[in-house]
PDB file of C-alpha atoms in Angstrom:
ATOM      1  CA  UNK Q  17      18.171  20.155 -34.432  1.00  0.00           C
ATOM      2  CA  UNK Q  18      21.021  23.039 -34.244  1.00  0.00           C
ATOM      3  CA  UNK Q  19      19.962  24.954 -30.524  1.00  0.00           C
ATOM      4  CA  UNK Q  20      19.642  27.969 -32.218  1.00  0.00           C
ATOM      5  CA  UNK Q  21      16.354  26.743 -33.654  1.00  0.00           C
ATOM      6  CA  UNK Q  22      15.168  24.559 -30.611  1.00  0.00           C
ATOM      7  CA  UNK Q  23      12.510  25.919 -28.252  1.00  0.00           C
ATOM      8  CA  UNK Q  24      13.654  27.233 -24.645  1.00  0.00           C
ATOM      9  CA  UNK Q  25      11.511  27.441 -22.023  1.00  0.00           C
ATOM     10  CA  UNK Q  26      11.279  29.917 -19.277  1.00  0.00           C
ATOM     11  CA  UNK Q  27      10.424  30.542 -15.900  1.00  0.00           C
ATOM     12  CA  UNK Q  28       8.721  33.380 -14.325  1.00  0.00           C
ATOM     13  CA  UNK Q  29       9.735  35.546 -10.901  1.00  0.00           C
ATOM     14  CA  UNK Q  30       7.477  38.065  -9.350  1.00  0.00           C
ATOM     15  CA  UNK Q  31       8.734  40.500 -11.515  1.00  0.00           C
ATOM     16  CA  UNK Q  32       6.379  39.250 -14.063  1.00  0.00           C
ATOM     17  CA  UNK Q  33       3.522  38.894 -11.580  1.00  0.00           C
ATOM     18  CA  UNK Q  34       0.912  41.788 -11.323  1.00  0.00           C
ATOM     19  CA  UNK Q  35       2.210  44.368  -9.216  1.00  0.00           C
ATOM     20  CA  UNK Q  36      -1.083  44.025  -6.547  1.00  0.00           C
ATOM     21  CA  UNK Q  37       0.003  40.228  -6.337  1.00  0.00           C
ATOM     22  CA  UNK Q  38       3.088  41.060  -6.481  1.00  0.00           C
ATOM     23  CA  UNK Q  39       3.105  42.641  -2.923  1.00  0.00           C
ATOM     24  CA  UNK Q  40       1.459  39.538  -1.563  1.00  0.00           C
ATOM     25  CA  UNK Q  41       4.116  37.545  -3.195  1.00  0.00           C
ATOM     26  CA  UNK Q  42       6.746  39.406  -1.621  1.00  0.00           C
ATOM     27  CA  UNK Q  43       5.212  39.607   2.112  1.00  0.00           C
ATOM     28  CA  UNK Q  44       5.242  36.102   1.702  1.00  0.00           C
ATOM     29  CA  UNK Q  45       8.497  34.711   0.524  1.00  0.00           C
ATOM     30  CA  UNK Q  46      10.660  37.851   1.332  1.00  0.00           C
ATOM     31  CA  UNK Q  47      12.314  37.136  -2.193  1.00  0.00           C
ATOM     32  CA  UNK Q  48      11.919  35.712  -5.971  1.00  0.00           C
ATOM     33  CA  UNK Q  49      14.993  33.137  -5.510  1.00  0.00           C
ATOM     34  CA  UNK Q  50      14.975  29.607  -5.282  1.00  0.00           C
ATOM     35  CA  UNK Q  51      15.827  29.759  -1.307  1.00  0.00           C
ATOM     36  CA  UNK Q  52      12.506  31.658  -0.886  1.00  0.00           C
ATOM     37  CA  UNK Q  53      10.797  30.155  -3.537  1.00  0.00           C
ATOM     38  CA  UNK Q  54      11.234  26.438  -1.245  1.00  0.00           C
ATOM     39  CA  UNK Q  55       7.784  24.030  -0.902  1.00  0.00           C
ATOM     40  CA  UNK Q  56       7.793  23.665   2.915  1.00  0.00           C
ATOM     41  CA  UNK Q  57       8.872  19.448   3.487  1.00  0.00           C
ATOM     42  CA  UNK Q  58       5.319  17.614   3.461  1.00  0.00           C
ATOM     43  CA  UNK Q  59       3.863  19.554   1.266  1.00  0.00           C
ATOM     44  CA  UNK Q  60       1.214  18.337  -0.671  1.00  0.00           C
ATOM     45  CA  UNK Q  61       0.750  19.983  -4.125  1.00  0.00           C
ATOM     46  CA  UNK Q  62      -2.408  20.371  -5.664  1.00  0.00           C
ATOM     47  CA  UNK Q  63      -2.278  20.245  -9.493  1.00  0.00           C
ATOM     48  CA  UNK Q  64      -4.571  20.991 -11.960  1.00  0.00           C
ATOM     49  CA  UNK Q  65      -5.223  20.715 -15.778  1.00  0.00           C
ATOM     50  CA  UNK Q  66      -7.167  23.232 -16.789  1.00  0.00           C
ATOM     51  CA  UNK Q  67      -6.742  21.829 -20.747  1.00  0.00           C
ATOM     52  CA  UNK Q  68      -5.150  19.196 -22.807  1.00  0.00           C
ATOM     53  CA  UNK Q  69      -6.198  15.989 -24.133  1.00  0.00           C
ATOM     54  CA  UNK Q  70      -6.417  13.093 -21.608  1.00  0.00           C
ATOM     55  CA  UNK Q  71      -3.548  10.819 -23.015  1.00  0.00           C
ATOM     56  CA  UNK Q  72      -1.144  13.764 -23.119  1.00  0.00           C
ATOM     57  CA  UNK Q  73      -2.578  14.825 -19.439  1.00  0.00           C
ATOM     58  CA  UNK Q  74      -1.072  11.143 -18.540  1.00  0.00           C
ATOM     59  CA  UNK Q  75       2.081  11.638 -20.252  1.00  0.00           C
ATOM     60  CA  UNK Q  76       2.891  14.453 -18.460  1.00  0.00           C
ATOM     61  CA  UNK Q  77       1.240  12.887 -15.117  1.00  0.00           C
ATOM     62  CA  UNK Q  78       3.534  10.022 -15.476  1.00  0.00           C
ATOM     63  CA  UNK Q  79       6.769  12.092 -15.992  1.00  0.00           C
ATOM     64  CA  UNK Q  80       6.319  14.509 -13.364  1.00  0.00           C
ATOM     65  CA  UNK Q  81       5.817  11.798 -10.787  1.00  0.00           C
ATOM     66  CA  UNK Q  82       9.784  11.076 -11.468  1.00  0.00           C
ATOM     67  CA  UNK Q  83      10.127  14.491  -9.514  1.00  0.00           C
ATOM     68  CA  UNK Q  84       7.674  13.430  -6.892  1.00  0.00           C
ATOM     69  CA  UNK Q  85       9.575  10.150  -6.237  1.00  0.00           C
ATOM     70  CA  UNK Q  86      12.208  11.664  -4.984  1.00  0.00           C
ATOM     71  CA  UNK Q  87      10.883  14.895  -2.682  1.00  0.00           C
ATOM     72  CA  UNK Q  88       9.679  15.202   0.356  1.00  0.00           C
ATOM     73  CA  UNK Q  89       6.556  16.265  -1.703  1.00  0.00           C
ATOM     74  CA  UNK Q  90       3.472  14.875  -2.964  1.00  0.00           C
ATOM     75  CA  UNK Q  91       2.119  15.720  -6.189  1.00  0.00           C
ATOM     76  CA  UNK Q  92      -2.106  15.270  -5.958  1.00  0.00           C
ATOM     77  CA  UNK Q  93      -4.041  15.485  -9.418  1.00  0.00           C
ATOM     78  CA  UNK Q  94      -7.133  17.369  -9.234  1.00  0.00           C
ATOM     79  CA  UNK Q  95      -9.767  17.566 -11.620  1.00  0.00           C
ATOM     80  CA  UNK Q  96     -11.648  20.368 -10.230  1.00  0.00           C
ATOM     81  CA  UNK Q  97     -12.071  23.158  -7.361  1.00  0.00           C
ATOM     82  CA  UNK Q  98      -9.135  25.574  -6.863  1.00  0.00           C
ATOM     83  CA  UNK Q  99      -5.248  24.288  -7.198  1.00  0.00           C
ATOM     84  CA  UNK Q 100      -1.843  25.238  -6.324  1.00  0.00           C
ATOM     85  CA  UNK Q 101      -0.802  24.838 -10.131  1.00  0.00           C
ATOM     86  CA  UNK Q 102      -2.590  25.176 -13.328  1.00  0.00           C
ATOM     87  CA  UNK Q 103      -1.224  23.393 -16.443  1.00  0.00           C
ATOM     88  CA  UNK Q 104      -2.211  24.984 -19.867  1.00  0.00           C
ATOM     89  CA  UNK Q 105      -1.174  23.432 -23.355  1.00  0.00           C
ATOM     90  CA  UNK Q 106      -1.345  26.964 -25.269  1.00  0.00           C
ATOM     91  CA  UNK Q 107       0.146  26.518 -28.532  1.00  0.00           C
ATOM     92  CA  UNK Q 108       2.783  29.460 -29.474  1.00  0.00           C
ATOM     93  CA  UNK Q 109       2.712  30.811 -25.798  1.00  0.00           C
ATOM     94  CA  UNK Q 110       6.390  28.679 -25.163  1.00  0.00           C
ATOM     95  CA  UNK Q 111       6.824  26.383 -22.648  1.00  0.00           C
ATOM     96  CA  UNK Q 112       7.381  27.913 -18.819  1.00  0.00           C
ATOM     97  CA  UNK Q 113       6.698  28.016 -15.211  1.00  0.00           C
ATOM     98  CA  UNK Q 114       6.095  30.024 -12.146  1.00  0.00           C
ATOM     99  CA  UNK Q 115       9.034  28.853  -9.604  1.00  0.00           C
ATOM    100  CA  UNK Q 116       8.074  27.323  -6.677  1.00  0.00           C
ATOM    101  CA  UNK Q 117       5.415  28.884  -4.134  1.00  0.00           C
ATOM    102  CA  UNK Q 118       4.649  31.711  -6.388  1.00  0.00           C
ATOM    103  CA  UNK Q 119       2.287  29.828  -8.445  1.00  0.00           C
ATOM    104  CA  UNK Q 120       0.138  30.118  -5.072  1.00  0.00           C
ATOM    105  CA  UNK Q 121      -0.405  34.040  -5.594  1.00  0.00           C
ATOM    106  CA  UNK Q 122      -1.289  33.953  -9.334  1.00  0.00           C
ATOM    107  CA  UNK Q 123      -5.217  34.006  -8.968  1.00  0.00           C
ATOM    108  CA  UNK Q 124      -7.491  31.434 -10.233  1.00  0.00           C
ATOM    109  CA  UNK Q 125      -7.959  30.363 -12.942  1.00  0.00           C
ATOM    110  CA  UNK Q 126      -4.867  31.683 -14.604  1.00  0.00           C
ATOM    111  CA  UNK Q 127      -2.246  29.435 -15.830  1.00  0.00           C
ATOM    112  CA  UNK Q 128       0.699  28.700 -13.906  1.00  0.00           C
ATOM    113  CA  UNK Q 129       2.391  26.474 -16.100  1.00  0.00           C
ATOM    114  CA  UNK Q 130       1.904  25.992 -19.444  1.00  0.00           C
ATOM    115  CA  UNK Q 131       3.333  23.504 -22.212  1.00  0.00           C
ATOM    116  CA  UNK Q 132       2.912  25.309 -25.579  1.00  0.00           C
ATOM    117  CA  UNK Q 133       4.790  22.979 -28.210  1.00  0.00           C
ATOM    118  CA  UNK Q 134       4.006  19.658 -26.782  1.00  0.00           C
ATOM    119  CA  UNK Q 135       0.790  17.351 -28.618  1.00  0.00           C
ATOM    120  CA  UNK Q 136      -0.497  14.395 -28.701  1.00  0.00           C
ATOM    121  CA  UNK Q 137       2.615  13.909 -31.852  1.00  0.00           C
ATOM    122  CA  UNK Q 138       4.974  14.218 -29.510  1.00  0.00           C
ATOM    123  CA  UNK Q 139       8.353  12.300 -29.133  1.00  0.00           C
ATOM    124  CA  UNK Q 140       8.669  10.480 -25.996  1.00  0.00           C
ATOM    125  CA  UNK Q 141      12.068  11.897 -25.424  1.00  0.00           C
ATOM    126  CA  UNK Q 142      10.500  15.486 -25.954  1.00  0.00           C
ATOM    127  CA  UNK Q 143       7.734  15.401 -23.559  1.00  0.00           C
ATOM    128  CA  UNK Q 144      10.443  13.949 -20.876  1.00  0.00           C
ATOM    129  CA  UNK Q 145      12.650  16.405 -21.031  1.00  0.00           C
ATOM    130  CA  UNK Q 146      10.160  19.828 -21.367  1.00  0.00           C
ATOM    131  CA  UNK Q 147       8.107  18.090 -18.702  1.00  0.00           C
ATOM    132  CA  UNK Q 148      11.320  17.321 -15.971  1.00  0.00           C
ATOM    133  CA  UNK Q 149      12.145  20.964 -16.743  1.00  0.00           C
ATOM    134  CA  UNK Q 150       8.997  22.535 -16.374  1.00  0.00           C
ATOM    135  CA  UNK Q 151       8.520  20.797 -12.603  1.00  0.00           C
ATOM    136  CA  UNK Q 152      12.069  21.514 -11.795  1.00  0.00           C
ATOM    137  CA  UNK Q 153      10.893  25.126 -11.595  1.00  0.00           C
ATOM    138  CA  UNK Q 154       8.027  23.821  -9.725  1.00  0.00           C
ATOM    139  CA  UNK Q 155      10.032  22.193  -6.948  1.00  0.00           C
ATOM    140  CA  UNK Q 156      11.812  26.089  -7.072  1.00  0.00           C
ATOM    141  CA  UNK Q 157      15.028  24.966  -9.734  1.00  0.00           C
ATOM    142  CA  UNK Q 158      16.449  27.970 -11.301  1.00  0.00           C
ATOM    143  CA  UNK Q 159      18.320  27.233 -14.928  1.00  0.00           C
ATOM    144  CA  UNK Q 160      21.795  25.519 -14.021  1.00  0.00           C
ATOM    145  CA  UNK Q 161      23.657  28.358 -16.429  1.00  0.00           C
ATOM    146  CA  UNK Q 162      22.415  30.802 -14.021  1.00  0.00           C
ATOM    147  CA  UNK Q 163      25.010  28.384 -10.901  1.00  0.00           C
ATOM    148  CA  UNK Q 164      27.093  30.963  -9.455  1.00  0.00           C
ATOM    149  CA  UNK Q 165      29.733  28.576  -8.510  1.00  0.00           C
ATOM    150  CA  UNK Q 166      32.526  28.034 -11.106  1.00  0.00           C
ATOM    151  CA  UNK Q 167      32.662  31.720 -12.117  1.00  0.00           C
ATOM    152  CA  UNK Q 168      29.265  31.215 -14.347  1.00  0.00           C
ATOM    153  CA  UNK Q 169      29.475  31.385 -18.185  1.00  0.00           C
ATOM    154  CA  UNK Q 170      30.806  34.053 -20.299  1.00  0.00           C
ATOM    155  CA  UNK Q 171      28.076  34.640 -23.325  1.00  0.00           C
ATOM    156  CA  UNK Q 172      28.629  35.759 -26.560  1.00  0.00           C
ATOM    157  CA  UNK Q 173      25.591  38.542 -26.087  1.00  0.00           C
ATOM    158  CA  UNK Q 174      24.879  39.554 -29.720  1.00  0.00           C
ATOM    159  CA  UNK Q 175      24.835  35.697 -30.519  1.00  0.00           C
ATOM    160  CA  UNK Q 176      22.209  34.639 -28.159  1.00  0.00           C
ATOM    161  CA  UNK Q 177      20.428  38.178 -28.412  1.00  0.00           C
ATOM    162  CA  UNK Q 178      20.030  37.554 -32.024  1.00  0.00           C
ATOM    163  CA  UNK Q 179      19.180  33.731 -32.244  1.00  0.00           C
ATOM    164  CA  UNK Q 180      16.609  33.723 -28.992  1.00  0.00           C
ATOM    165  CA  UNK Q 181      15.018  36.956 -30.888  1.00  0.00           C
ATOM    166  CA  UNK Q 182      14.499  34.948 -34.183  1.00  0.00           C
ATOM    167  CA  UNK Q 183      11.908  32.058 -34.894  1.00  0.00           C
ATOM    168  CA  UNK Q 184      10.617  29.364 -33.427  1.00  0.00           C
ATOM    169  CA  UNK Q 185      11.425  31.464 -29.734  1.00  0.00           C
ATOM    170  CA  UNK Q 186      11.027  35.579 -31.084  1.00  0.00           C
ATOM    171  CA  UNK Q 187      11.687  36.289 -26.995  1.00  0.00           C
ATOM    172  CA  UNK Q 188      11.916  39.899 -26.181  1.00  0.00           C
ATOM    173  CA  UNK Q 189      15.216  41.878 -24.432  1.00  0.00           C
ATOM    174  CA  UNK Q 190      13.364  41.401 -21.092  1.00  0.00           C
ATOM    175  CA  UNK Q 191      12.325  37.562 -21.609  1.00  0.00           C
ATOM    176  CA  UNK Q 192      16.468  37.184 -22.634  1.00  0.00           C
ATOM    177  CA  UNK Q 193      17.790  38.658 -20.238  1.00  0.00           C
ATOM    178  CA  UNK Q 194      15.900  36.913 -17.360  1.00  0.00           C
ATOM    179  CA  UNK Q 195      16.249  33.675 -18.813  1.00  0.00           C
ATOM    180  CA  UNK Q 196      19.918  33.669 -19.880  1.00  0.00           C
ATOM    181  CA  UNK Q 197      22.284  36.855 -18.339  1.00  0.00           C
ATOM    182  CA  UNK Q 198      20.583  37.217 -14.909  1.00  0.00           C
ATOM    183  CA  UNK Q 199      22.895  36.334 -12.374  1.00  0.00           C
ATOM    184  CA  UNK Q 200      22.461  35.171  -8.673  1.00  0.00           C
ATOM    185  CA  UNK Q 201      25.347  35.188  -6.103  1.00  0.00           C
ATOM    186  CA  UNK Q 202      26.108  32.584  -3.712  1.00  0.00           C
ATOM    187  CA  UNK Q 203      24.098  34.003  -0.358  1.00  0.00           C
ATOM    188  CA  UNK Q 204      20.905  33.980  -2.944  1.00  0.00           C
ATOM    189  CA  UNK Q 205      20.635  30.263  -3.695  1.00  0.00           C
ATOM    190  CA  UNK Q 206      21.273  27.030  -2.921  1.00  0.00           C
ATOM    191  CA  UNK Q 207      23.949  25.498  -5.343  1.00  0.00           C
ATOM    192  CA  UNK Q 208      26.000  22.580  -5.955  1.00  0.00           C
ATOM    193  CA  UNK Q 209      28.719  22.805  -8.413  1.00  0.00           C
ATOM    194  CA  UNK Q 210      27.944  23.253 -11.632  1.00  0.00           C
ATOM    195  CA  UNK Q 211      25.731  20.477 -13.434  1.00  0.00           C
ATOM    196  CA  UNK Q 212      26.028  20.304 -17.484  1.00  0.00           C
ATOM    197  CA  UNK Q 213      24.002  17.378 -17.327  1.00  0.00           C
ATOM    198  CA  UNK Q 214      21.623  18.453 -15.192  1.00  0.00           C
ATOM    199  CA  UNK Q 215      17.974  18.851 -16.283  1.00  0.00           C
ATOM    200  CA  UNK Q 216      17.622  22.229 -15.637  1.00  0.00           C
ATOM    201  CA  UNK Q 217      20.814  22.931 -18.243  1.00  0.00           C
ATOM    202  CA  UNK Q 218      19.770  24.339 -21.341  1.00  0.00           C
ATOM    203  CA  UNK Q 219      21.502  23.312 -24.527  1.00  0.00           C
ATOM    204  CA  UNK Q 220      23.948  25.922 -25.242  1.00  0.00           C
ATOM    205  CA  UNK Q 221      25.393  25.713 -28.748  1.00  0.00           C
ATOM    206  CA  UNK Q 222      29.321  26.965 -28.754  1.00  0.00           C
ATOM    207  CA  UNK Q 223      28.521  30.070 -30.965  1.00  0.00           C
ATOM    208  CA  UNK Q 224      26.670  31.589 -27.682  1.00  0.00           C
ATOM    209  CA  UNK Q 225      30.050  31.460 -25.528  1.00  0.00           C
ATOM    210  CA  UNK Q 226      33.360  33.356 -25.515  1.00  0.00           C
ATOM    211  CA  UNK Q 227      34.884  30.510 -22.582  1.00  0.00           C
ATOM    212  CA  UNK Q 228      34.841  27.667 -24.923  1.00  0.00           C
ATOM    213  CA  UNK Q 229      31.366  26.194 -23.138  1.00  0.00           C
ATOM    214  CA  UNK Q 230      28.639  24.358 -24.639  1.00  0.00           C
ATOM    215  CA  UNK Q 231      26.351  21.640 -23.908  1.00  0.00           C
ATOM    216  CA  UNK Q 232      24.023  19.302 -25.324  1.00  0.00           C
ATOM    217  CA  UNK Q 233      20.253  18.349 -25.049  1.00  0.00           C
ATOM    218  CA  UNK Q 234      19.390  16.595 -21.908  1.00  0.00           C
ATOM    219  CA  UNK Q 235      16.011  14.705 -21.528  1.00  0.00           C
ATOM    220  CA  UNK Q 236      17.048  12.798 -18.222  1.00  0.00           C
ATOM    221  CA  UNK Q 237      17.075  13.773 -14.446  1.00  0.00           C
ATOM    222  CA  UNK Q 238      21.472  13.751 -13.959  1.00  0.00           C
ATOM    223  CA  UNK Q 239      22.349  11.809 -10.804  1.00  0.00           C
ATOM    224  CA  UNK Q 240      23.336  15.327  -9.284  1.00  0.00           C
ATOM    225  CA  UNK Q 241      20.076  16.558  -9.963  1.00  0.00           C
ATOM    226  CA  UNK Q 242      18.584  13.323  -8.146  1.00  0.00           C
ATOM    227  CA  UNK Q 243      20.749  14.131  -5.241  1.00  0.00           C
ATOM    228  CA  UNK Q 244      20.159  17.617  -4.790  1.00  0.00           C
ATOM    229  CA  UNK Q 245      16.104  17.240  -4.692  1.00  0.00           C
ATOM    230  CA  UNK Q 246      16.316  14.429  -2.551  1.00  0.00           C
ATOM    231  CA  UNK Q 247      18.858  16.801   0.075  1.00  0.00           C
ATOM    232  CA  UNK Q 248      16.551  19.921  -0.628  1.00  0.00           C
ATOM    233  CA  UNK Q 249      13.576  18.365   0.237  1.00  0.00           C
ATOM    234  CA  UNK Q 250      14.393  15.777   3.266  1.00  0.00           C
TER     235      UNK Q 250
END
């Protein structure tokens, strides 16, 4: 499928939290980046379903767990009784994420994840890589195009503008630029050098860059991204 008419996910700061929750957000963490945005080592995170049919449920169980493996982290399934993170499956609401420990001040029982185009028809390879992405942003992963090292990418604006505006995505100016322009600098984050295969890379067609970049689908943790979870979280 051309990227121009594949889904993109996104992930949500505390700019899109209510302002009230907001301030609790911010006395806590200090910041919306992924430094601040850090599980504490040991952490055990509480994870809830709040819909979804039980064999998808599994599927995305089982491929979040890959995440899990490798973190100083545990992942604990919940049926009921309050959670750190609440998966939806809310057809035509996209696929996205809170990053991090801000899921913890979104109030129950509101969403803090939610997989809108996967089903019970989906591909294996589909469900893999929306689900590794989703729980990057979990673990506090911002998208690798947004890697200040390497000088970042230079966009061709009125070509993403006007394909992320347009079906299946229809994103707004706001969702578009916080998903694709917003920039971090190196004091913000914590970065390795640019991954194109990393799972948190999304596929940029060549029409969206004026530098010559582009990069494919990815449904597979890269051995950087491996490496970096397993440093981040000793």
């Amino acid at each position: 499928m051309p990227a121009n008419k594949q889904y993109y996910c996104s992930c949500f700061t505390s700019k899109d939290i209510d302002p009230k929750q907001r301030e609790v957000l911010e006395h806590q963490t200090k910041g919306v980046l992924l430094r601040d945005a850090k599980w504490p080592d040991h952490s055990v995170i509480t994870i809830r379903f709040l819909e979804g049919n039980a064999e998808l449920q599994e599927r995305v169980r089982q491929v979040a767990n890959e995440w899990d493996k490798l973190a100083n982290l545990t992942f604990s399934f919940v049926q009921h009784g309050p959670s750190d993170v609440r998966i939806a499956f809310q057809q035509g609401n996209g696929s996205w994420s809170y990053m991090g420990t801000m899921c913890r001040s979104i109030p129950e029982p509101k969403p803090t994840m939610n997989f809108g185009w996967l089903t019970t028809g989906s591909s294996d390879e589909e469900v893999r890589s929306v689900v590794l992405h989703e729980f990057g942003h979990l673990l506090g992963l911002t998208h690798e195009h947004m890697n200040p090292r390497d000088g970042g990418i230079k966009w061709n604006r009125d070509a993403v503008i006007r394909d992320l505006s347009g079906p299946p995505n229809n994103w707004d100016m706001d969702t578009i630029e916080r998903n694709m322009f917003q920039k971090y600098t190196l004091d913000q984050v914590v970065a390795t050098k640019l991954d194109r295969d990393s799972i948190m890379m999304y596929p940029i067609p060549l029409a969206w860059t004026e530098d010559g970049t582009s990069v494919g689908f990815n449904s597979r943790l890269s051995e950087q991204d491996k490496k970096f979870i397993r440093d981040t979280y000793r």
